[in-house]
Coordinates of C-alpha atoms and ligand atoms in Angstrom, one line a residue:
X22 CA 80.4 74.5 31.2
X23 CA 82.0 77.9 29.3
X24 CA 83.5 77.8 26.2
X25 CA 87.3 79.0 26.4
X26 CA 88.1 82.8 25.1
X27 CA 88.0 82.7 21.3
X28 CA 88.5 85.6 18.7
X29 CA 85.2 85.9 16.4
X30 CA 84.9 87.1 13.3
X31 CA 82.3 88.2 10.8
X32 CA 83.4 89.3 7.8
X33 CA 81.4 89.8 5.2
X34 CA 82.7 88.6 2.0
X35 CA 84.1 85.7 1.2
X36 CA 87.3 86.4 0.0
X37 CA 88.0 87.7 3.5
X38 CA 86.7 84.9 5.3
X39 CA 88.8 82.5 3.4
X40 CA 91.6 84.9 4.7
X41 CA 91.3 84.5 7.8
X42 CA 90.5 81.1 7.9
X43 CA 93.8 80.7 6.9
X44 CA 95.2 80.6 10.1
X45 CA 95.8 77.0 11.7
X46 CA 93.7 77.4 14.9
X47 CA 91.0 79.0 13.1
X48 CA 87.1 77.3 12.6
X49 CA 84.4 78.2 10.8
X50 CA 80.9 79.1 12.3
X51 CA 77.8 78.8 10.3
X52 CA 74.7 78.0 12.7
X53 CA 76.7 77.2 15.7
X54 CA 73.8 74.4 16.2
X55 CA 76.8 72.0 16.8
X56 CA 80.0 73.4 17.4
X57 CA 78.7 75.9 20.1
X58 CA 77.6 72.9 22.3
X59 CA 80.7 71.5 21.6
X60 CA 82.4 74.5 22.3
X61 CA 81.1 75.0 25.7
X62 CA 81.4 71.3 26.0
X63 CA 85.6 71.9 25.7
X64 CA 85.0 69.4 23.5
X65 CA 86.1 71.9 20.6
X66 CA 88.3 74.7 21.3
X67 CA 89.2 76.6 18.4
X68 CA 91.4 80.1 18.6
X69 CA 89.3 81.9 16.1
X70 CA 85.9 81.6 15.1
X71 CA 84.5 82.7 11.3
X72 CA 81.4 83.7 11.3
X73 CA 79.6 82.8 7.7
X74 CA 76.6 85.4 8.5
X75 CA 77.3 87.5 6.9
X76 CA 78.3 85.9 3.9
X77 CA 74.8 87.2 1.5
X78 CA 77.1 84.9 -1.4
X79 CA 76.8 81.8 0.1
X80 CA 72.7 82.2 1.0
X81 CA 71.2 80.9 -2.2
X82 CA 68.8 78.6 -3.7
X83 CA 69.1 78.5 -7.4
X84 CA 68.6 76.1 -10.7
X85 CA 71.8 76.6 -13.5
X86 CA 72.3 73.4 -15.7
X87 CA 69.7 71.1 -14.3
X88 CA 71.4 71.0 -11.0
X89 CA 69.9 73.1 -7.7
X90 CA 72.7 75.2 -6.5
X91 CA 72.0 75.1 -2.5
X92 CA 74.5 78.2 -0.7
X93 CA 76.3 76.3 2.4
X94 CA 74.5 79.0 4.8
X95 CA 71.4 78.1 3.8
X96 CA 69.0 77.2 6.8
X97 CA 67.4 73.9 7.2
X98 CA 63.9 76.1 7.3
X99 CA 64.7 77.8 4.7
X100 CA 65.8 74.3 2.4
X101 CA 62.1 73.0 4.1
X102 CA 60.0 75.8 2.8
X103 CA 61.3 76.9 -0.7
X104 CA 59.2 76.9 -3.3
X105 CA 61.5 76.2 -5.7
X106 CA 63.5 72.9 -3.8
X107 CA 60.0 71.2 -2.8
X108 CA 59.2 71.4 -6.5
X109 CA 62.7 70.7 -8.4
X110 CA 63.9 68.3 -5.6
X111 CA 61.0 67.5 -3.1
X112 CA 63.5 64.8 -1.8
X113 CA 65.6 67.3 0.0
X114 CA 62.5 69.5 1.5
X115 CA 61.0 66.6 3.1
X116 CA 64.6 65.1 4.7
X117 CA 65.1 69.3 5.8
X118 CA 61.9 69.1 7.4
X119 CA 62.6 66.5 9.4
X120 CA 65.8 68.3 11.7
X121 CA 65.4 68.5 15.3
X122 CA 63.1 71.7 16.2
X123 CA 61.8 74.8 14.4
X124 CA 64.6 76.8 16.3
X125 CA 67.4 74.5 14.9
X126 CA 66.2 74.3 11.3
X127 CA 65.8 78.0 11.6
X128 CA 69.0 78.2 12.8
X129 CA 71.1 75.6 11.4
X130 CA 72.3 75.2 7.9
X131 CA 73.1 72.7 5.2
X132 CA 76.9 73.3 4.5
X133 CA 77.2 73.0 8.6
X134 CA 75.3 70.3 9.2
X135 CA 77.1 67.9 6.6
X136 CA 80.7 69.5 7.6
X137 CA 79.8 68.5 11.1
X138 CA 79.5 65.2 9.4
X139 CA 77.2 63.4 12.0
X140 CA 76.3 59.8 11.7
X141 CA 73.1 60.2 12.2
X142 CA 72.0 63.6 10.6
X143 CA 69.4 63.7 8.3
X144 CA 70.8 64.9 4.7
X145 CA 73.6 63.0 4.1
X146 CA 70.9 60.2 3.6
X147 CA 69.0 62.3 0.9
X148 CA 72.7 63.8 -0.5
X149 CA 73.6 60.2 -0.9
X150 CA 70.8 58.6 -2.8
X151 CA 70.3 62.4 -4.7
X152 CA 73.7 61.7 -6.1
X153 CA 74.5 65.5 -4.8
X154 CA 77.7 67.3 -5.1
X155 CA 79.7 69.1 -2.8
X156 CA 81.1 72.5 -4.0
X157 CA 84.2 73.3 -1.9
X158 CA 86.6 76.5 -2.3
X159 CA 89.6 77.4 -0.4
X160 CA 92.2 80.3 -0.7
X161 CA 94.1 78.4 -3.0
X162 CA 91.0 77.2 -5.4
X163 CA 87.8 75.6 -5.8
X164 CA 87.0 71.5 -6.2
X165 CA 83.6 70.0 -6.6
X166 CA 83.5 66.4 -4.3
X167 CA 80.8 63.5 -5.4
X168 CA 79.2 63.2 -1.8
X169 CA 80.0 60.2 -1.5
X170 CA 83.5 60.8 -1.2
X171 CA 83.0 63.5 0.6
X172 CA 81.8 61.6 4.2
X173 CA 85.2 60.0 5.4
X174 CA 83.9 58.3 8.6
X175 CA 82.3 59.5 11.5
X176 CA 83.3 63.2 12.3
X177 CA 85.3 63.2 9.3
X178 CA 84.6 64.7 6.1
X179 CA 87.3 65.1 3.1
X180 CA 87.6 69.2 3.8
X181 CA 91.0 70.0 3.8
X182 CA 92.5 73.0 5.9
X183 CA 91.7 76.1 5.1
X184 CA 88.3 74.7 3.0
X185 CA 84.9 75.7 2.7
X186 CA 81.8 74.1 1.6
X187 CA 80.4 76.7 -0.7
X188 CA 77.0 74.7 -1.8
X189 CA 75.5 71.6 -1.7
X190 CA 74.1 70.6 -5.6
X191 CA 71.8 68.5 -6.7
X192 CA 70.1 67.3 -9.4
X193 CA 66.8 68.7 -11.0
X194 CA 64.3 65.8 -10.5
X195 CA 62.6 63.8 -13.1
X196 CA 58.8 64.9 -12.6
X197 CA 58.7 60.8 -12.9
X198 CA 60.7 60.4 -9.6
X199 CA 59.1 59.0 -7.0
X200 CA 60.5 59.7 -4.0
X201 CA 61.0 59.7 0.4
X202 CA 62.5 60.1 4.0
X203 CA 61.3 57.4 6.3
X204 CA 63.2 57.9 10.0
X205 CA 62.8 56.4 13.4
X206 CA 64.1 59.2 15.6
X207 CA 64.8 59.9 19.4
X208 CA 62.6 62.1 20.4
X209 CA 65.0 64.0 22.8
X210 CA 67.1 65.5 19.8
X211 CA 65.6 64.1 16.6
X212 CA 68.2 63.0 15.1
X213 CA 68.5 59.5 13.4
X214 CA 68.4 56.3 14.8
X215 CA 68.0 54.8 11.1
X216 CA 66.9 57.6 7.8
X217 CA 66.0 56.2 4.6
X218 CA 65.7 58.0 2.0
X219 CA 64.6 57.0 -1.2
X220 CA 64.3 57.5 -5.1
X221 CA 63.0 55.7 -7.4
X222 CA 62.3 55.8 -11.2
X223 CA 59.9 52.9 -13.4
X224 CA 59.5 52.7 -17.0
X225 CA 57.6 50.4 -19.4
X226 CA 56.1 48.9 -15.8
X227 CA 60.0 48.1 -13.8
X228 CA 61.9 49.7 -11.7
X229 CA 64.0 51.6 -13.6
X230 CA 66.2 53.5 -11.3
X231 CA 66.4 53.3 -7.5
X232 CA 69.0 55.1 -5.0
X233 CA 68.6 54.5 -1.6
X234 CA 70.4 56.7 1.1
X235 CA 70.8 55.3 4.9
X236 CA 72.1 57.5 8.1
X237 CA 72.1 56.6 11.8
X238 CA 73.3 52.7 10.9
X239 CA 76.7 52.7 11.0
X240 CA 79.5 55.2 11.5
X241 CA 79.4 56.8 8.6
X242 CA 76.3 57.0 6.3
X243 CA 76.3 55.4 3.2
X244 CA 74.9 54.1 -0.5
X245 CA 72.7 50.8 0.2
X246 CA 74.0 50.1 -3.8
X247 CA 72.7 46.0 -2.4
X248 CA 69.3 47.6 -2.4
X249 CA 69.0 49.4 -5.3
X250 CA 70.4 46.3 -7.9
X251 CA 67.6 43.9 -5.9
X252 CA 65.1 46.6 -6.5
X253 CA 66.1 47.2 -10.1
X254 CA 64.3 45.5 -12.9
X255 CA 61.1 44.0 -10.6
X256 CA 57.4 45.6 -10.8
X257 CA 58.0 46.8 -7.5
X258 CA 55.3 44.3 -5.8
X259 CA 55.3 44.5 -2.3
X260 CA 57.1 40.9 -2.2
X261 CA 60.5 42.9 -4.6
X262 CA 60.1 46.1 -1.7
X263 CA 60.3 43.6 1.0
X264 CA 63.2 41.3 -0.9
X265 CA 65.4 44.8 -1.4
X266 CA 64.5 45.8 1.9
X267 CA 65.7 42.2 3.3
X268 CA 69.4 43.3 2.6
X269 CA 69.9 46.6 3.9
X270 CA 72.3 45.2 6.4
X271 CA 74.3 43.1 4.7
X272 CA 77.6 43.5 6.2
X273 CA 77.2 46.4 8.2
X274 CA 79.6 47.2 11.4
X275 CA 76.0 48.7 12.9
X276 CA 76.4 51.2 15.5
X277 CA 74.9 50.2 19.2
X278 CA 74.5 52.9 21.9
X279 CA 72.0 53.3 25.0
X280 CA 69.0 54.5 22.6
X281 CA 69.7 51.2 20.4
X282 CA 71.9 48.3 19.7
X283 CA 73.5 47.3 16.7
X284 CA 70.4 44.4 16.1
X285 CA 67.5 46.2 16.5
X286 CA 69.4 48.8 14.6
X287 CA 69.4 46.4 11.4
X288 CA 65.4 45.7 12.3
X289 CA 65.0 49.2 12.0
X290 CA 66.4 49.7 8.5
X291 CA 65.1 46.8 6.8
X292 CA 61.2 48.0 8.2
X293 CA 62.5 51.7 7.4
X294 CA 63.9 51.2 4.4
X295 CA 60.6 48.2 3.4
X296 CA 58.6 52.0 3.8
X297 CA 60.6 54.4 2.1
X298 CA 60.8 52.8 -0.9
X299 CA 57.0 51.9 -0.9
X300 CA 56.3 55.8 -1.0
X301 CA 58.7 56.6 -3.2
X302 CA 57.0 54.2 -5.6
X303 CA 53.7 55.1 -4.5
X304 CA 54.8 58.9 -5.4
X305 CA 56.5 57.8 -9.3
X306 CA 54.3 58.9 -12.4
Ligands
LIG4 C1 68.9 70.0 19.9 C2 69.4 69.8 18.5 C3 68.6 69.1 17.1 C4 69.5 68.6 16.6 N1 69.0 67.2 15.5 C5 68.8 67.3 14.4 C6 68.4 66.3 13.6 O1 67.1 65.8 14.1 N2 68.8 66.0 12.5 C7 70.1 66.6 12.0 O2 70.7 66.6 10.9 N3 70.8 67.1 12.3 C8 70.1 67.7 13.8 N4 70.8 68.9 15.1 C9 72.2 69.3 14.3 C10 72.0 70.3 13.2 O3 71.3 70.3 12.3 C11 72.7 71.4 13.2 O4 71.9 72.3 12.5 C12 73.8 71.0 11.8 O5 74.4 69.9 13.1 C13 75.4 71.6 11.8 O6 74.8 73.2 12.2 P1 75.4 74.1 11.5 O7 74.9 75.4 10.7 O8 74.6 75.0 12.8 O9 76.8 73.7 11.9 P2 77.8 75.0 13.4 O10 77.4 74.5 14.4 O11 77.9 76.4 13.0 O12 79.5 73.9 12.6 C14 79.4 72.6 12.5 C15 80.8 72.2 12.4 O13 80.8 72.5 10.6 C16 81.8 73.5 10.1 N5 81.1 74.4 9.2 C17 79.7 75.2 9.2 N6 80.3 75.6 7.7 C18 80.9 75.0 7.4 C19 81.0 75.7 5.6 N7 80.2 76.3 5.1 N8 81.8 74.4 5.4 C20 82.7 74.1 6.3 N9 82.7 73.4 7.6 C21 81.9 74.4 7.5 C22 81.9 74.3 11.8 O14 83.6 74.7 11.2 C23 81.9 72.8 12.3 O15 83.2 72.1 12.5 C24 70.5 68.8 15.9 C25 71.0 70.0 17.0 C26 70.5 70.1 17.8 C27 71.2 70.6 18.9

Protein backbone atom coordinates (compact mmCIF):
# COMPACT_ATOMS: atom_id res chain seq x y z
CA UNK A 1 0.00 0.00 0.00
CA UNK A 2 1.09 3.60 -0.49
CA UNK A 3 1.34 5.90 2.53
CA UNK A 4 -1.21 8.69 2.97
CA UNK A 5 0.02 12.11 1.72
CA UNK A 6 2.23 14.01 4.13
CA UNK A 7 4.44 17.11 4.27
CA UNK A 8 8.19 16.48 4.53
CA UNK A 9 10.92 18.68 5.94
CA UNK A 10 14.60 18.05 6.68
CA UNK A 11 15.91 20.84 8.91
CA UNK A 12 19.68 21.09 9.40
CA UNK A 13 19.52 22.17 13.05
CA UNK A 14 17.83 21.01 16.22
CA UNK A 15 16.03 24.31 16.98
CA UNK A 16 14.20 24.27 13.63
CA UNK A 17 13.32 20.59 14.06
CA UNK A 18 11.84 21.25 17.51
CA UNK A 19 9.78 24.20 16.15
CA UNK A 20 8.43 22.06 13.33
CA UNK A 21 7.53 19.29 15.76
CA UNK A 22 5.30 21.63 17.76
CA UNK A 23 2.37 20.83 15.43
CA UNK A 24 -0.10 18.14 16.59
CA UNK A 25 0.28 16.10 13.44
CA UNK A 26 4.09 16.09 13.09
CA UNK A 27 6.30 13.07 13.61
CA UNK A 28 10.04 12.51 13.64
CA UNK A 29 11.62 10.44 10.87
CA UNK A 30 15.01 8.84 11.59
CA UNK A 31 16.10 5.67 9.72
CA UNK A 32 12.51 5.01 8.58
CA UNK A 33 12.97 1.27 9.17
CA UNK A 34 9.93 1.04 11.44
CA UNK A 35 7.95 4.21 10.67
CA UNK A 36 7.82 3.88 6.87
CA UNK A 37 6.41 0.31 6.93
CA UNK A 38 3.80 1.47 9.46
CA UNK A 39 2.86 4.36 7.17
CA UNK A 40 2.65 2.09 4.16
CA UNK A 41 0.31 -0.19 6.10
CA UNK A 42 -1.60 2.98 7.16
CA UNK A 43 -1.14 2.05 10.81
CA UNK A 44 0.46 5.51 11.12
CA UNK A 45 -0.60 8.53 9.09
CA UNK A 46 1.30 11.63 10.27
CA UNK A 47 0.52 14.85 8.40
CA UNK A 48 4.13 15.98 8.58
CA UNK A 49 7.45 14.16 8.79
CA UNK A 50 10.43 15.99 10.27
CA UNK A 51 13.55 14.15 9.08
CA UNK A 52 16.43 14.32 11.59
CA UNK A 53 18.97 12.94 9.10
CA UNK A 54 20.58 16.30 8.24
CA UNK A 55 21.16 17.44 11.83
CA UNK A 56 24.88 16.88 12.37
CA UNK A 57 24.47 17.58 16.12
CA UNK A 58 22.52 14.35 16.54
CA UNK A 59 25.07 11.99 15.00
CA UNK A 60 28.05 11.48 17.28
CA UNK A 61 29.75 9.08 19.68
CA UNK A 62 31.99 10.62 22.30
CA UNK A 63 33.31 9.98 25.78
CA UNK A 64 32.55 12.54 28.45
CA UNK A 65 32.71 12.34 32.26
CA UNK A 66 32.99 8.56 32.53
CA UNK A 67 30.22 7.90 30.02
CA UNK A 68 29.71 7.44 26.30
CA UNK A 69 27.20 9.83 24.72
CA UNK A 70 25.68 8.42 21.55
CA UNK A 71 23.64 10.79 19.39
CA UNK A 72 20.10 9.73 18.51
CA UNK A 73 20.70 9.34 14.76
CA UNK A 74 23.78 7.18 15.20
CA UNK A 75 23.06 4.08 13.12
CA UNK A 76 23.22 0.55 14.45
CA UNK A 77 26.21 -0.04 12.15
CA UNK A 78 28.02 3.00 13.55
CA UNK A 79 27.48 1.67 17.09
CA UNK A 80 28.50 -1.86 16.15
CA UNK A 81 31.71 -0.75 14.38
CA UNK A 82 32.81 2.15 16.59
CA UNK A 83 36.24 1.43 18.16
CA UNK A 84 35.19 3.61 21.11
CA UNK A 85 31.98 1.65 21.79
CA UNK A 86 33.72 -1.68 21.23
CA UNK A 87 36.44 -0.90 23.73
CA UNK A 88 34.53 1.20 26.31
CA UNK A 89 31.09 -0.45 26.20
CA UNK A 90 31.34 -3.76 24.31
CA UNK A 91 27.87 -4.92 25.37
CA UNK A 92 26.23 -2.18 23.31
CA UNK A 93 28.32 -2.95 20.22
CA UNK A 94 27.45 -6.64 20.62
CA UNK A 95 23.71 -5.91 20.85
CA UNK A 96 23.87 -3.56 17.81
CA UNK A 97 25.54 -6.29 15.75
CA UNK A 98 22.54 -8.58 16.43
CA UNK A 99 19.97 -6.19 14.89
CA UNK A 100 18.25 -7.34 11.69
CA UNK A 101 20.55 -7.40 8.68
CA UNK A 102 23.19 -5.06 7.30
CA UNK A 103 20.65 -2.93 5.39
CA UNK A 104 18.62 -2.36 8.57
CA UNK A 105 21.78 -1.63 10.57
CA UNK A 106 22.94 0.90 7.97
CA UNK A 107 19.66 2.84 8.10
CA UNK A 108 18.19 2.25 11.57
CA UNK A 109 19.21 4.50 14.45
CA UNK A 110 19.59 4.03 18.19
CA UNK A 111 17.11 6.86 18.89
CA UNK A 112 14.57 5.42 16.45
CA UNK A 113 14.88 1.97 17.94
CA UNK A 114 14.22 2.98 21.52
CA UNK A 115 11.53 5.55 20.57
CA UNK A 116 9.69 2.82 18.68
CA UNK A 117 9.88 0.57 21.79
CA UNK A 118 9.26 -2.69 19.98
CA UNK A 119 9.05 -5.35 22.74
CA UNK A 120 11.35 -7.59 20.67
CA UNK A 121 14.06 -4.97 19.97
CA UNK A 122 17.66 -5.70 20.94
CA UNK A 123 19.01 -2.43 22.36
CA UNK A 124 16.61 -2.26 25.33
CA UNK A 125 18.02 -5.40 27.00
CA UNK A 126 21.58 -4.06 26.76
CA UNK A 127 20.63 -0.51 27.81
CA UNK A 128 18.79 -1.83 30.89
CA UNK A 129 21.75 -3.99 31.91
CA UNK A 130 23.99 -0.96 31.40
CA UNK A 131 21.70 1.30 33.50
CA UNK A 132 21.82 3.81 30.65
CA UNK A 133 20.15 7.22 30.56
CA UNK A 134 18.21 8.86 27.77
CA UNK A 135 18.71 12.54 27.10
CA UNK A 136 15.50 14.16 25.82
CA UNK A 137 14.98 17.64 24.38
CA UNK A 138 11.90 19.72 23.54
CA UNK A 139 11.33 23.38 22.64
CA UNK A 140 10.65 24.08 26.32
CA UNK A 141 13.79 22.43 27.73
CA UNK A 142 15.61 19.19 28.26
CA UNK A 143 15.68 16.32 30.76
CA UNK A 144 17.50 13.05 31.36
CA UNK A 145 15.65 9.85 32.22
CA UNK A 146 16.93 6.49 33.47
CA UNK A 147 16.28 3.96 30.70
CA UNK A 148 14.04 1.89 33.00
CA UNK A 149 11.65 4.87 33.27
CA UNK A 150 11.73 5.51 29.53
CA UNK A 151 10.06 2.25 28.49
CA UNK A 152 6.44 2.47 29.64
CA UNK A 153 4.70 -0.33 27.74
CA UNK A 154 4.55 -2.07 24.36
CA UNK A 155 5.39 0.59 21.71
CA UNK A 156 4.95 3.22 24.43
CA UNK A 157 7.63 5.44 25.97
CA UNK A 158 7.85 8.41 28.30
CA UNK A 159 8.43 10.80 25.35
CA UNK A 160 6.17 13.83 25.69
CA UNK A 161 4.55 15.82 22.84
CA UNK A 162 7.17 17.65 20.76
CA UNK A 163 9.98 15.92 22.64
CA UNK A 164 12.77 14.02 20.91
CA UNK A 165 15.63 11.80 21.98
CA UNK A 166 18.89 13.67 21.69
CA UNK A 167 21.32 11.04 22.97
CA UNK A 168 21.73 7.79 24.83
CA UNK A 169 24.24 7.88 27.68
CA UNK A 170 25.98 4.68 28.80
CA UNK A 171 28.61 4.33 31.51
CA UNK A 172 32.14 3.50 30.40
CA UNK A 173 32.66 -0.10 31.43
CA UNK A 174 35.10 -1.03 34.17
CA UNK A 175 37.71 -3.16 32.39
CA UNK A 176 37.15 -6.09 34.79
CA UNK A 177 33.45 -6.35 33.93
CA UNK A 178 32.32 -9.21 31.69
CA UNK A 179 29.33 -8.72 29.39
CA UNK A 180 27.31 -10.72 26.89
CA UNK A 181 24.14 -10.44 24.77
CA UNK A 182 22.51 -13.73 23.78
CA UNK A 183 19.45 -13.96 21.60
CA UNK A 184 17.11 -16.47 19.99
CA UNK A 185 16.09 -14.71 16.82
CA UNK A 186 13.08 -14.87 14.59
CA UNK A 187 14.81 -15.90 11.35
CA UNK A 188 12.71 -13.81 8.95
CA UNK A 189 13.27 -10.44 10.65
CA UNK A 190 16.06 -11.00 13.13
CA UNK A 191 13.93 -9.62 16.00
CA UNK A 192 14.41 -11.31 19.38
CA UNK A 193 12.04 -14.05 20.40
CA UNK A 194 14.02 -13.72 23.60
CA UNK A 195 17.20 -11.70 24.13
CA UNK A 196 19.22 -11.46 27.34
CA UNK A 197 22.02 -9.02 28.18
CA UNK A 198 24.26 -9.76 31.16
CA UNK A 199 26.87 -7.61 32.85
CA UNK A 200 28.91 -9.09 35.69
CA UNK A 201 31.78 -7.99 37.91
CA UNK A 202 33.65 -10.26 40.32
CA UNK A 203 35.66 -9.34 43.40
CA UNK A 204 37.47 -11.72 45.77
CA UNK A 205 36.24 -14.76 43.82
CA UNK A 206 32.55 -13.81 44.23
CA UNK A 207 30.04 -12.12 41.93
CA UNK A 208 30.04 -8.56 43.24
CA UNK A 209 27.63 -7.09 40.69
CA UNK A 210 25.18 -8.63 38.22
CA UNK A 211 22.87 -6.74 35.87
CA UNK A 212 20.49 -8.55 33.53
CA UNK A 213 18.21 -7.03 30.88
CA UNK A 214 15.59 -9.10 29.06
CA UNK A 215 13.76 -8.38 25.80
CA UNK A 216 11.17 -10.29 23.78
CA UNK A 217 9.73 -12.19 26.73
CA UNK A 218 6.98 -9.76 27.72
CA UNK A 219 5.22 -6.56 26.65
CA UNK A 220 8.17 -4.41 27.61
CA UNK A 221 11.84 -5.04 28.29
CA UNK A 222 12.79 -5.40 31.95
CA UNK A 223 15.66 -5.79 34.42
CA UNK A 224 15.64 -9.32 35.85
CA UNK A 225 16.41 -8.24 39.40
CA UNK A 226 15.55 -11.65 40.88
CA UNK A 227 18.27 -13.23 38.71
CA UNK A 228 20.74 -10.50 39.70
CA UNK A 229 20.07 -11.02 43.44
CA UNK A 230 20.31 -14.81 43.12
CA UNK A 231 23.72 -14.59 41.46
CA UNK A 232 25.32 -11.83 43.52
CA UNK A 233 27.46 -13.13 46.37
CA UNK A 234 27.90 -16.57 44.80
CA UNK A 235 31.08 -17.94 43.24
CA UNK A 236 29.32 -18.03 39.86
CA UNK A 237 29.62 -21.79 39.43
CA UNK A 238 27.52 -23.55 36.76
CA UNK A 239 25.06 -24.52 39.52
CA UNK A 240 24.85 -20.89 40.72
CA UNK A 241 24.18 -19.76 37.14
CA UNK A 242 21.51 -22.39 36.64
CA UNK A 243 19.73 -21.48 39.90
CA UNK A 244 19.84 -17.77 39.12
CA UNK A 245 18.61 -18.19 35.52
CA UNK A 246 15.76 -20.44 36.70
CA UNK A 247 13.86 -17.45 38.17
CA UNK A 248 14.05 -15.13 35.12
CA UNK A 249 10.46 -15.74 34.00
CA UNK A 250 8.86 -16.09 37.43
CA UNK A 251 5.77 -13.88 37.64
CA UNK A 252 6.28 -12.58 34.08
CA UNK A 253 3.24 -12.25 31.83
CA UNK A 254 4.96 -13.81 28.79
CA UNK A 255 4.10 -12.95 25.19
CA UNK A 256 2.50 -15.63 23.07
CA UNK A 257 2.31 -15.38 19.28
CA UNK A 258 2.73 -17.45 16.12
CA UNK A 259 6.50 -17.54 16.66
CA UNK A 260 6.55 -18.87 20.24
CA UNK A 261 4.04 -19.75 22.94
CA UNK A 262 4.32 -18.16 26.39
CA UNK A 263 5.67 -21.40 27.89
CA UNK A 264 8.28 -21.81 25.15
CA UNK A 265 9.37 -18.16 25.56
CA UNK A 266 9.78 -18.72 29.31
CA UNK A 267 11.87 -21.80 28.63
CA UNK A 268 14.00 -19.84 26.13
CA UNK A 269 14.43 -17.04 28.65
CA UNK A 270 15.90 -19.48 31.19
CA UNK A 271 18.22 -21.04 28.60
CA UNK A 272 19.41 -17.72 27.16
CA UNK A 273 19.87 -16.22 30.62
CA UNK A 274 22.12 -19.16 31.52
CA UNK A 275 24.13 -18.60 28.33
CA UNK A 276 24.43 -14.85 28.80
CA UNK A 277 25.49 -15.23 32.45
CA UNK A 278 28.04 -17.96 31.68
CA UNK A 279 29.62 -16.02 28.81
CA UNK A 280 29.66 -12.74 30.75
CA UNK A 281 31.33 -14.53 33.69
CA UNK A 282 33.92 -16.06 31.38
CA UNK A 283 34.78 -12.53 30.21
CA UNK A 284 35.33 -11.07 33.70
CA UNK A 285 38.93 -10.23 34.57
C1 LIG B 1 13.53 -6.11 8.22
C2 LIG B 1 13.74 -5.47 9.57
C3 LIG B 1 14.37 -6.22 10.55
C4 LIG B 1 14.59 -5.65 11.81
N1 LIG B 1 15.20 -6.42 12.76
C5 LIG B 1 15.43 -5.89 13.97
C6 LIG B 1 16.09 -6.65 14.99
O1 LIG B 1 16.50 -7.79 14.80
N2 LIG B 1 16.28 -6.07 16.19
C7 LIG B 1 15.87 -4.78 16.46
O2 LIG B 1 16.08 -4.31 17.57
N3 LIG B 1 15.25 -4.04 15.53
C8 LIG B 1 15.02 -4.56 14.30
N4 LIG B 1 14.40 -3.79 13.34
C9 LIG B 1 13.98 -2.41 13.67
C10 LIG B 1 15.14 -1.45 13.39
O3 LIG B 1 16.12 -1.59 14.43
C11 LIG B 1 14.72 0.01 13.32
O4 LIG B 1 15.85 0.69 12.90
C12 LIG B 1 14.23 0.68 14.56
O5 LIG B 1 13.18 0.02 15.18
C13 LIG B 1 13.68 2.08 14.23
O6 LIG B 1 14.75 2.94 14.02
P1 LIG B 1 14.69 4.00 12.84
O7 LIG B 1 15.87 4.88 13.03
O8 LIG B 1 14.55 3.31 11.56
O9 LIG B 1 13.39 4.85 13.24
P2 LIG B 1 12.13 5.31 12.39
O10 LIG B 1 11.50 4.14 11.72
O11 LIG B 1 12.47 6.47 11.54
O12 LIG B 1 11.21 5.80 13.58
C14 LIG B 1 10.63 4.90 14.50
C15 LIG B 1 9.82 5.66 15.54
O13 LIG B 1 10.69 6.40 16.39
C16 LIG B 1 10.41 7.81 16.33
N5 LIG B 1 11.71 8.46 16.42
C17 LIG B 1 12.79 8.23 15.64
N6 LIG B 1 13.86 8.93 16.08
C18 LIG B 1 13.44 9.63 17.16
C19 LIG B 1 14.07 10.53 18.06
N7 LIG B 1 15.36 10.87 17.96
N8 LIG B 1 13.33 11.07 19.06
C20 LIG B 1 12.02 10.73 19.18
N9 LIG B 1 11.35 9.89 18.37
C21 LIG B 1 12.06 9.33 17.38
C22 LIG B 1 9.67 8.01 15.02
O14 LIG B 1 8.82 9.16 15.07
C23 LIG B 1 8.87 6.71 14.94
O15 LIG B 1 7.74 6.78 15.77
C24 LIG B 1 14.17 -4.32 12.08
C25 LIG B 1 13.55 -3.56 11.07
C26 LIG B 1 13.34 -4.13 9.83
C27 LIG B 1 12.69 -3.30 8.77
